[in-house]
Amino acid sequence: MGGELQLNLDELGTPEWVRRALIGLTLALIVFGLLAVYSATSFQAEQSGLSGTTTLMDQIARALAGGAAMMTAAYVDYRVWQRLAWPLMAVVGVLLVILVSPGTESFAPAVNGSRRWIALGPATFQPSELAKAAVVFWTAALAVKKGEQIKDFRDGLLPFLVILLPVLFLINQEPHLSATLITAGVAAAVLFSAGVRIRHGLALVAVAVPVVVMLVRQKGYQVERVMAFLDPTGTASDAAHQLRQAQIAIGAGGPFGAGYGQSTQKLYFLPEASNDFIFPIIAEEWGFAGAAGIVVLFLVWTMLGLRIARSAPDRFGRLVGVGMTAIVFIGAFGHMGITMGLMPTTGVSLPFVSAGGTGLVTAMGATGVLLSISSRRRWA
């Protein structure tokens, strides 16, 4: 009996189980996302004279592209990115400069006042999403090179800031504050995992907070979002309206929801219902049980990612594993926190679930990198 129990526990910890669990969770989130996107977009598409499946078919195509990215990243030895970290960071820097440069509007047009996308024929992509992965690879590669020196501020941490701060500045200039903060959070996760001293991190936070406040105050709409967060019922702004509608959707779901496809908030009440605010639609249709299920799926996904990172065969793999896990974790819980009114409103999509191409490809690519790390480890 004891021998059988030990054998089962050993099998539970095999790399194949972890890989299959990560793949299964990822596919489950993607399929759930396709259902949610169809529910959130079909009515408005039909009202516009389009097929109700238009956005769904687009999202399926994006998921296939993400699947190709995931399989490629899983097949490629993750250690390749240690050698390519600097070139990849340079490419990202050039793309971000293009977005904020005059004269590039023909292929980097402004959408809703922001220049976040570069057009390649009929397709578009967001360099800020690519920047998240590039920052992970570059930060991990430099941290490995620094070794114990990373605990020193001047010779360890400061060289990271010389490169990371300009990248964050360029992303914010699009403007795209949410991507700026997520990228900073991902970099911080890698740096602290690499051994950066907590007091150095706290010093940076003390400097960063007033800088973020200053950046927010420069944009009137961002001030409105903060005011809506502080007083959603007493503030008359689009951000406050969006947050109120999101909270109505979440409250209307009750324990088990109104039923799939039965959301009323998606009927022109809640803006960005298929993207930045898809979680309230899920909560309205699937109730607390469905919303809690999504939270659990992301928590388990995160635990698997950290398990892979912890068991990586080298330091670069461990740091990259933490960074890739952080991309999904910060995005997921940032999205859910914002839509529930726990943080000021800003555009954060729900990884694997929200409509959109670059974010989905990035999340699936991050999954592929984790699979690559796990496949090159002899588990005990």
Tab-separated table of C-alpha atoms in Angstrom:
chain	number	residue	atom	x	y	z
A	1	MET	CA	0.000	0.000	0.000
A	2	GLY	CA	2.726	2.423	0.978
A	3	GLY	CA	4.763	1.419	-2.052
A	4	GLU	CA	1.805	2.044	-4.361
A	5	LEU	CA	1.173	5.431	-2.758
A	6	GLN	CA	4.818	6.396	-3.165
A	7	LEU	CA	4.730	5.300	-6.802
A	8	ASN	CA	1.633	7.400	-7.485
A	9	LEU	CA	3.183	10.425	-5.831
A	10	ASP	CA	6.321	9.977	-7.895
A	11	GLU	CA	4.242	9.775	-11.070
A	12	LEU	CA	2.395	12.920	-10.022
A	13	GLY	CA	5.671	14.811	-9.990
A	14	THR	CA	6.958	13.670	-13.369
A	15	PRO	CA	7.771	16.294	-16.005
A	16	GLU	CA	5.238	14.781	-18.384
A	17	TRP	CA	2.442	15.406	-15.893
A	18	VAL	CA	3.493	18.999	-15.376
A	19	ARG	CA	3.793	19.594	-19.121
A	20	ARG	CA	0.423	18.037	-19.825
A	21	ALA	CA	-1.222	20.003	-17.025
A	22	LEU	CA	0.201	23.282	-18.314
A	23	ILE	CA	-0.875	22.501	-21.874
A	24	GLY	CA	-4.311	21.395	-20.694
A	25	LEU	CA	-4.892	24.525	-18.615
A	26	THR	CA	-3.730	26.751	-21.456
A	27	LEU	CA	-6.057	25.072	-23.953
A	28	ALA	CA	-8.945	25.211	-21.475
A	29	LEU	CA	-8.477	28.955	-21.010
A	30	ILE	CA	-8.270	29.502	-24.769
A	31	VAL	CA	-11.441	27.499	-25.468
A	32	PHE	CA	-13.251	29.322	-22.673
A	33	GLY	CA	-11.985	32.575	-24.166
A	34	LEU	CA	-13.400	31.703	-27.585
A	35	LEU	CA	-16.788	31.043	-25.995
A	36	ALA	CA	-16.624	34.317	-24.060
A	37	VAL	CA	-15.527	36.343	-27.096
A	38	TYR	CA	-18.369	34.937	-29.204
A	39	SER	CA	-20.906	35.711	-26.506
A	40	ALA	CA	-19.571	39.248	-26.029
A	41	THR	CA	-19.434	40.160	-29.736
A	42	SER	CA	-22.100	38.230	-31.663
A	43	PHE	CA	-25.011	40.594	-30.936
A	44	GLN	CA	-23.190	43.774	-31.908
A	45	ALA	CA	-21.759	42.116	-35.022
A	46	GLU	CA	-25.239	41.115	-36.175
A	47	GLN	CA	-26.564	44.594	-35.440
A	48	SER	CA	-23.814	45.963	-37.690
A	49	GLY	CA	-24.843	43.679	-40.543
A	50	LEU	CA	-21.997	41.210	-40.035
A	51	SER	CA	-22.041	37.546	-39.183
A	52	GLY	CA	-22.244	36.872	-35.468
A	53	THR	CA	-19.167	34.673	-35.791
A	54	THR	CA	-16.937	37.346	-37.389
A	55	THR	CA	-14.900	38.154	-34.276
A	56	LEU	CA	-14.923	34.502	-33.225
A	57	MET	CA	-13.354	33.405	-36.510
A	58	ASP	CA	-10.750	36.163	-36.205
A	59	GLN	CA	-9.942	34.980	-32.690
A	60	ILE	CA	-9.660	31.365	-33.834
A	61	ALA	CA	-7.119	32.493	-36.446
A	62	ARG	CA	-5.194	34.326	-33.728
A	63	ALA	CA	-5.299	31.241	-31.523
A	64	LEU	CA	-3.838	29.179	-34.365
A	65	ALA	CA	-1.048	31.741	-34.731
A	66	GLY	CA	-0.521	31.555	-30.982
A	67	GLY	CA	-0.425	27.777	-31.197
A	68	ALA	CA	2.331	28.006	-33.796
A	69	ALA	CA	4.242	30.385	-31.511
A	70	MET	CA	3.795	28.052	-28.539
A	71	MET	CA	4.966	24.963	-30.419
A	72	THR	CA	7.947	26.807	-31.870
A	73	ALA	CA	8.960	28.189	-28.471
A	74	ALA	CA	8.562	24.732	-26.914
A	75	TYR	CA	10.735	23.123	-29.590
A	76	VAL	CA	13.532	25.712	-29.503
A	77	ASP	CA	16.055	25.307	-26.695
A	78	TYR	CA	15.330	28.225	-24.348
A	79	ARG	CA	19.073	28.804	-23.895
A	80	VAL	CA	19.142	30.217	-27.431
A	81	TRP	CA	17.452	33.327	-26.057
A	82	GLN	CA	20.389	33.966	-23.753
A	83	ARG	CA	22.538	34.604	-26.830
A	84	LEU	CA	19.801	36.535	-28.635
A	85	ALA	CA	18.751	38.700	-25.681
A	86	TRP	CA	20.629	41.830	-26.759
A	87	PRO	CA	19.598	41.661	-30.465
A	88	LEU	CA	15.971	41.055	-29.467
A	89	MET	CA	16.056	44.008	-27.076
A	90	ALA	CA	17.526	46.178	-29.841
A	91	VAL	CA	14.737	45.173	-32.250
A	92	VAL	CA	12.121	46.017	-29.636
A	93	GLY	CA	13.778	49.380	-29.027
A	94	VAL	CA	13.639	50.219	-32.740
A	95	LEU	CA	9.968	49.223	-32.967
A	96	LEU	CA	9.068	51.338	-29.943
A	97	VAL	CA	10.932	54.326	-31.388
A	98	ILE	CA	8.978	53.910	-34.632
A	99	LEU	CA	5.704	54.135	-32.715
A	100	VAL	CA	6.525	57.502	-31.174
A	101	SER	CA	8.318	59.017	-34.184
A	102	PRO	CA	6.685	61.532	-36.538
A	103	GLY	CA	6.277	60.480	-40.148
A	104	THR	CA	5.480	56.840	-39.391
A	105	GLU	CA	1.716	57.250	-39.118
A	106	SER	CA	1.120	55.390	-42.397
A	107	PHE	CA	2.039	52.050	-40.819
A	108	ALA	CA	1.810	53.005	-37.145
A	109	PRO	CA	-1.504	54.879	-37.017
A	110	ALA	CA	-3.118	56.370	-33.941
A	111	VAL	CA	-6.148	54.480	-32.644
A	112	ASN	CA	-8.242	56.198	-29.960
A	113	GLY	CA	-5.404	58.659	-29.404
A	114	SER	CA	-2.699	56.013	-28.911
A	115	ARG	CA	-0.067	54.661	-31.283
A	116	ARG	CA	0.346	51.106	-30.041
A	117	TRP	CA	0.141	49.059	-33.222
A	118	ILE	CA	2.339	48.549	-36.263
A	119	ALA	CA	0.578	47.378	-39.413
A	120	LEU	CA	2.053	44.620	-41.553
A	121	GLY	CA	-0.380	44.427	-44.444
A	122	PRO	CA	-3.778	43.368	-43.085
A	123	ALA	CA	-2.280	42.297	-39.748
A	124	THR	CA	-1.235	44.479	-36.815
A	125	PHE	CA	0.825	43.790	-33.717
A	126	GLN	CA	1.786	45.607	-30.517
A	127	PRO	CA	5.535	45.995	-29.935
A	128	SER	CA	4.818	46.517	-26.231
A	129	GLU	CA	3.721	42.867	-26.006
A	130	LEU	CA	6.946	41.717	-27.629
A	131	ALA	CA	8.783	44.000	-25.202
A	132	LYS	CA	7.552	41.938	-22.231
A	133	ALA	CA	9.241	38.787	-23.532
A	134	ALA	CA	12.352	40.675	-24.626
A	135	VAL	CA	12.684	42.251	-21.171
A	136	VAL	CA	12.466	38.804	-19.554
A	137	PHE	CA	15.187	37.307	-21.762
A	138	TRP	CA	17.461	40.337	-21.510
A	139	THR	CA	17.075	40.822	-17.753
A	140	ALA	CA	17.663	37.123	-17.098
A	141	ALA	CA	20.717	37.009	-19.374
A	142	LEU	CA	22.328	40.044	-17.757
A	143	ALA	CA	21.486	38.779	-14.268
A	144	VAL	CA	23.283	35.512	-15.013
A	145	LYS	CA	26.293	37.477	-16.239
A	146	LYS	CA	26.288	39.694	-13.144
A	147	GLY	CA	26.075	36.800	-10.708
A	148	GLU	CA	26.437	37.871	-7.079
A	149	GLN	CA	27.331	41.366	-8.247
A	150	ILE	CA	23.620	42.009	-8.775
A	151	LYS	CA	23.318	42.599	-5.017
A	152	ASP	CA	25.348	45.780	-5.420
A	153	PHE	CA	23.369	48.840	-6.480
A	154	ARG	CA	25.930	50.709	-8.582
A	155	ASP	CA	27.567	47.799	-10.385
A	156	GLY	CA	24.659	45.380	-10.143
A	157	LEU	CA	21.223	46.979	-10.360
A	158	LEU	CA	22.035	50.322	-11.993
A	159	PRO	CA	23.135	48.837	-15.370
A	160	PHE	CA	19.698	47.231	-15.697
A	161	LEU	CA	17.985	50.564	-15.166
A	162	VAL	CA	20.083	52.230	-17.876
A	163	ILE	CA	18.342	50.024	-20.458
A	164	LEU	CA	15.000	49.253	-18.824
A	165	LEU	CA	13.991	52.830	-18.039
A	166	PRO	CA	14.241	54.046	-21.675
A	167	VAL	CA	12.196	51.025	-22.795
A	168	LEU	CA	9.521	51.785	-20.206
A	169	PHE	CA	9.593	55.455	-21.200
A	170	LEU	CA	8.992	54.598	-24.867
A	171	ILE	CA	6.074	52.306	-24.021
A	172	ASN	CA	4.508	55.018	-21.876
A	173	GLN	CA	4.881	57.544	-24.707
A	174	GLU	CA	2.494	55.581	-26.950
A	175	PRO	CA	0.756	56.203	-24.457
A	176	HIS	CA	0.227	52.801	-22.781
A	177	LEU	CA	0.532	53.114	-19.010
A	178	SER	CA	-0.808	49.638	-18.263
A	179	ALA	CA	1.779	47.954	-20.505
A	180	THR	CA	4.455	50.131	-18.900
A	181	LEU	CA	3.493	48.983	-15.413
A	182	ILE	CA	3.152	45.311	-16.399
A	183	THR	CA	6.547	45.318	-18.121
A	184	ALA	CA	8.076	46.967	-15.057
A	185	GLY	CA	6.446	44.347	-12.844
A	186	VAL	CA	7.766	41.508	-14.983
A	187	ALA	CA	11.288	42.960	-14.878
A	188	ALA	CA	11.010	43.367	-11.100
A	189	ALA	CA	9.970	39.717	-10.715
A	190	VAL	CA	13.066	38.571	-12.602
A	191	LEU	CA	15.377	40.953	-10.750
A	192	PHE	CA	14.175	39.974	-7.274
A	193	SER	CA	14.406	36.309	-8.224
A	194	ALA	CA	17.983	36.992	-9.328
A	195	GLY	CA	18.913	38.343	-5.908
A	196	VAL	CA	18.391	42.115	-6.000
A	197	ARG	CA	18.340	43.386	-2.424
A	198	ILE	CA	14.931	44.297	-1.055
A	199	ARG	CA	16.156	47.662	0.217
A	200	HIS	CA	17.307	48.574	-3.285
A	201	GLY	CA	13.905	47.607	-4.634
A	202	LEU	CA	12.113	49.662	-2.010
A	203	ALA	CA	14.301	52.645	-2.854
A	204	LEU	CA	13.298	52.313	-6.505
A	205	VAL	CA	9.626	52.083	-5.546
A	206	ALA	CA	9.981	55.245	-3.464
A	207	VAL	CA	11.310	57.024	-6.548
A	208	ALA	CA	8.885	55.383	-8.984
A	209	VAL	CA	5.658	56.247	-7.158
A	210	PRO	CA	5.939	60.041	-7.535
A	211	VAL	CA	7.072	59.552	-11.136
A	212	VAL	CA	3.962	57.490	-11.904
A	213	VAL	CA	1.789	60.092	-10.176
A	214	MET	CA	3.385	62.802	-12.305
A	215	LEU	CA	2.792	60.795	-15.493
A	216	VAL	CA	-0.843	60.202	-14.568
A	217	ARG	CA	-1.441	63.888	-13.859
A	218	GLN	CA	-0.138	64.787	-17.319
A	219	LYS	CA	-3.036	62.916	-18.929
A	220	GLY	CA	-6.529	64.156	-18.154
A	221	TYR	CA	-8.184	60.818	-18.914
A	222	GLN	CA	-5.841	59.032	-16.504
A	223	VAL	CA	-6.781	61.481	-13.746
A	224	GLU	CA	-10.432	60.677	-14.500
A	225	ARG	CA	-9.687	56.971	-14.130
A	226	VAL	CA	-8.114	57.498	-10.724
A	227	MET	CA	-11.076	59.609	-9.613
A	228	ALA	CA	-13.456	56.927	-10.908
A	229	PHE	CA	-11.574	54.330	-8.876
A	230	LEU	CA	-11.787	56.448	-5.715
A	231	ASP	CA	-15.470	57.368	-6.199
A	232	PRO	CA	-17.122	55.361	-9.014
A	233	THR	CA	-20.666	56.414	-8.112
A	234	GLY	CA	-19.962	60.113	-7.651
A	235	THR	CA	-17.723	60.696	-10.670
A	236	ALA	CA	-19.204	61.608	-14.050
A	237	SER	CA	-16.723	60.254	-16.596
A	238	ASP	CA	-16.434	57.479	-19.153
A	239	ALA	CA	-14.098	55.594	-16.826
A	240	ALA	CA	-16.585	55.788	-13.954
A	241	HIS	CA	-19.409	54.677	-16.250
A	242	GLN	CA	-17.352	51.724	-17.456
A	243	LEU	CA	-16.505	50.658	-13.921
A	244	ARG	CA	-20.123	50.976	-12.771
A	245	GLN	CA	-21.328	48.861	-15.682
A	246	ALA	CA	-18.667	46.261	-14.915
A	247	GLN	CA	-19.768	46.078	-11.294
A	248	ILE	CA	-23.403	45.771	-12.377
A	249	ALA	CA	-22.445	42.838	-14.596
A	250	ILE	CA	-20.520	41.103	-11.817
A	251	GLY	CA	-23.338	41.642	-9.313
A	252	ALA	CA	-26.022	40.473	-11.748
A	253	GLY	CA	-24.338	37.109	-12.180
A	254	GLY	CA	-25.161	35.877	-8.707
A	255	PRO	CA	-23.896	32.450	-7.659
A	256	PHE	CA	-24.334	30.637	-10.983
A	257	GLY	CA	-24.904	33.333	-13.602
A	258	ALA	CA	-27.608	34.318	-16.048
A	259	GLY	CA	-26.580	31.597	-18.493
A	260	TYR	CA	-24.252	31.489	-21.477
A	261	GLY	CA	-25.069	34.207	-23.989
A	262	GLN	CA	-27.571	35.877	-21.633
A	263	SER	CA	-25.513	38.897	-20.574
A	264	THR	CA	-27.324	42.211	-20.870
A	265	GLN	CA	-24.316	44.401	-20.100
A	266	LYS	CA	-22.686	43.412	-23.392
A	267	LEU	CA	-25.600	45.070	-25.234
A	268	TYR	CA	-23.851	48.439	-25.649
A	269	PHE	CA	-23.738	49.094	-21.887
A	270	LEU	CA	-20.210	47.906	-21.108
A	271	PRO	CA	-17.507	49.197	-23.497
A	272	GLU	CA	-14.671	46.818	-24.501
A	273	ALA	CA	-16.745	43.857	-23.357
A	274	SER	CA	-14.712	41.410	-25.443
A	275	ASN	CA	-11.307	42.670	-24.386
A	276	ASP	CA	-10.430	44.902	-21.451
A	277	PHE	CA	-13.695	44.081	-19.638
A	278	ILE	CA	-14.402	40.493	-20.584
A	279	PHE	CA	-14.169	39.215	-16.999
A	280	PRO	CA	-17.405	40.993	-15.893
A	281	ILE	CA	-19.233	39.392	-18.843
A	282	ILE	CA	-17.937	35.997	-17.719
A	283	ALA	CA	-19.087	36.742	-14.158
A	284	GLU	CA	-22.527	37.837	-15.377
A	285	GLU	CA	-23.104	34.752	-17.526
A	286	TRP	CA	-21.331	32.125	-15.421
A	287	GLY	CA	-21.805	33.657	-11.982
A	288	PHE	CA	-19.488	33.568	-9.007
A	289	ALA	CA	-18.800	29.887	-9.661
A	290	GLY	CA	-17.550	30.541	-13.196
A	291	ALA	CA	-15.548	33.617	-12.218
A	292	ALA	CA	-13.955	31.759	-9.302
A	293	GLY	CA	-13.162	28.908	-11.664
A	294	ILE	CA	-11.214	31.276	-13.913
A	295	VAL	CA	-9.293	32.585	-10.894
A	296	VAL	CA	-8.421	29.030	-9.868
A	297	LEU	CA	-7.272	28.130	-13.390
A	298	PHE	CA	-4.881	31.079	-13.445
A	299	LEU	CA	-3.611	30.295	-9.948
A	300	VAL	CA	-2.880	26.690	-10.913
A	301	TRP	CA	-1.277	27.847	-14.178
A	302	THR	CA	0.956	30.162	-12.141
A	303	MET	CA	1.909	27.400	-9.711
A	304	LEU	CA	2.872	25.124	-12.599
A	305	GLY	CA	4.940	27.896	-14.166
A	306	LEU	CA	6.806	28.494	-10.917
A	307	ARG	CA	7.275	24.744	-10.454
A	308	ILE	CA	8.957	24.582	-13.850
A	309	ALA	CA	11.056	27.664	-13.065
A	310	ARG	CA	12.200	26.234	-9.736
A	311	SER	CA	13.274	22.973	-11.363
A	312	ALA	CA	15.047	24.504	-14.373
A	313	PRO	CA	18.513	23.065	-15.073
A	314	ASP	CA	20.300	26.425	-14.891
A	315	ARG	CA	19.956	29.931	-13.492
A	316	PHE	CA	18.936	31.460	-16.817
A	317	GLY	CA	16.101	28.943	-17.104
A	318	ARG	CA	14.918	29.675	-13.574
A	319	LEU	CA	14.820	33.414	-14.167
A	320	VAL	CA	13.163	33.112	-17.576
A	321	GLY	CA	10.599	30.738	-16.074
A	322	VAL	CA	9.744	33.278	-13.386
A	323	GLY	CA	9.501	36.054	-15.967
A	324	MET	CA	7.245	34.141	-18.353
A	325	THR	CA	5.002	33.132	-15.476
A	326	ALA	CA	4.876	36.758	-14.318
A	327	ILE	CA	3.725	37.930	-17.767
A	328	VAL	CA	0.574	35.822	-17.476
A	329	PHE	CA	0.068	36.221	-13.716
A	330	ILE	CA	0.342	40.021	-13.654
A	331	GLY	CA	-1.820	40.372	-16.757
A	332	ALA	CA	-4.525	38.033	-15.465
A	333	PHE	CA	-4.855	39.371	-11.950
A	334	GLY	CA	-4.349	42.938	-13.122
A	335	HIS	CA	-7.301	42.519	-15.502
A	336	MET	CA	-9.523	40.930	-12.875
A	337	GLY	CA	-8.538	43.456	-10.217
A	338	ILE	CA	-9.262	46.398	-12.504
A	339	THR	CA	-12.644	45.117	-13.657
A	340	MET	CA	-13.696	44.456	-10.052
A	341	GLY	CA	-12.755	48.000	-9.034
A	342	LEU	CA	-9.731	47.026	-6.963
A	343	MET	CA	-7.390	49.137	-9.115
A	344	PRO	CA	-7.822	52.210	-11.335
A	345	THR	CA	-9.212	51.472	-14.784
A	346	THR	CA	-6.676	50.967	-17.551
A	347	GLY	CA	-6.526	48.741	-20.589
A	348	VAL	CA	-5.375	45.255	-19.560
A	349	SER	CA	-6.574	42.202	-21.473
A	350	LEU	CA	-7.151	38.807	-19.845
A	351	PRO	CA	-4.425	36.429	-21.098
A	352	PHE	CA	-5.674	33.555	-23.297
A	353	VAL	CA	-9.260	34.823	-22.964
A	354	SER	CA	-9.692	38.396	-24.258
A	355	ALA	CA	-10.120	39.158	-27.945
A	356	GLY	CA	-6.884	40.302	-29.542
A	357	GLY	CA	-3.928	38.858	-31.361
A	358	THR	CA	-0.591	40.037	-29.983
A	359	GLY	CA	-1.522	39.457	-26.350
A	360	LEU	CA	-2.727	35.930	-27.108
A	361	VAL	CA	0.397	35.093	-29.100
A	362	THR	CA	2.575	36.498	-26.297
A	363	ALA	CA	0.827	34.446	-23.598
A	364	MET	CA	0.980	31.266	-25.675
A	365	GLY	CA	4.602	31.963	-26.565
A	366	ALA	CA	5.373	32.344	-22.850
A	367	THR	CA	3.741	28.966	-22.289
A	368	GLY	CA	5.924	27.484	-25.005
A	369	VAL	CA	9.076	28.817	-23.346
A	370	LEU	CA	8.014	27.192	-20.067
A	371	LEU	CA	7.490	23.912	-21.916
A	372	SER	CA	10.960	24.256	-23.412
A	373	ILE	CA	12.454	24.738	-19.946
A	374	SER	CA	10.574	21.755	-18.532
A	375	SER	CA	11.606	19.433	-21.363
A	376	ARG	CA	15.282	20.065	-20.698
A	377	ARG	CA	15.226	19.077	-17.064
A	378	ARG	CA	15.778	15.656	-15.474
A	379	TRP	CA	13.265	15.652	-12.675
A	380	ALA	CA	14.102	13.944	-9.414
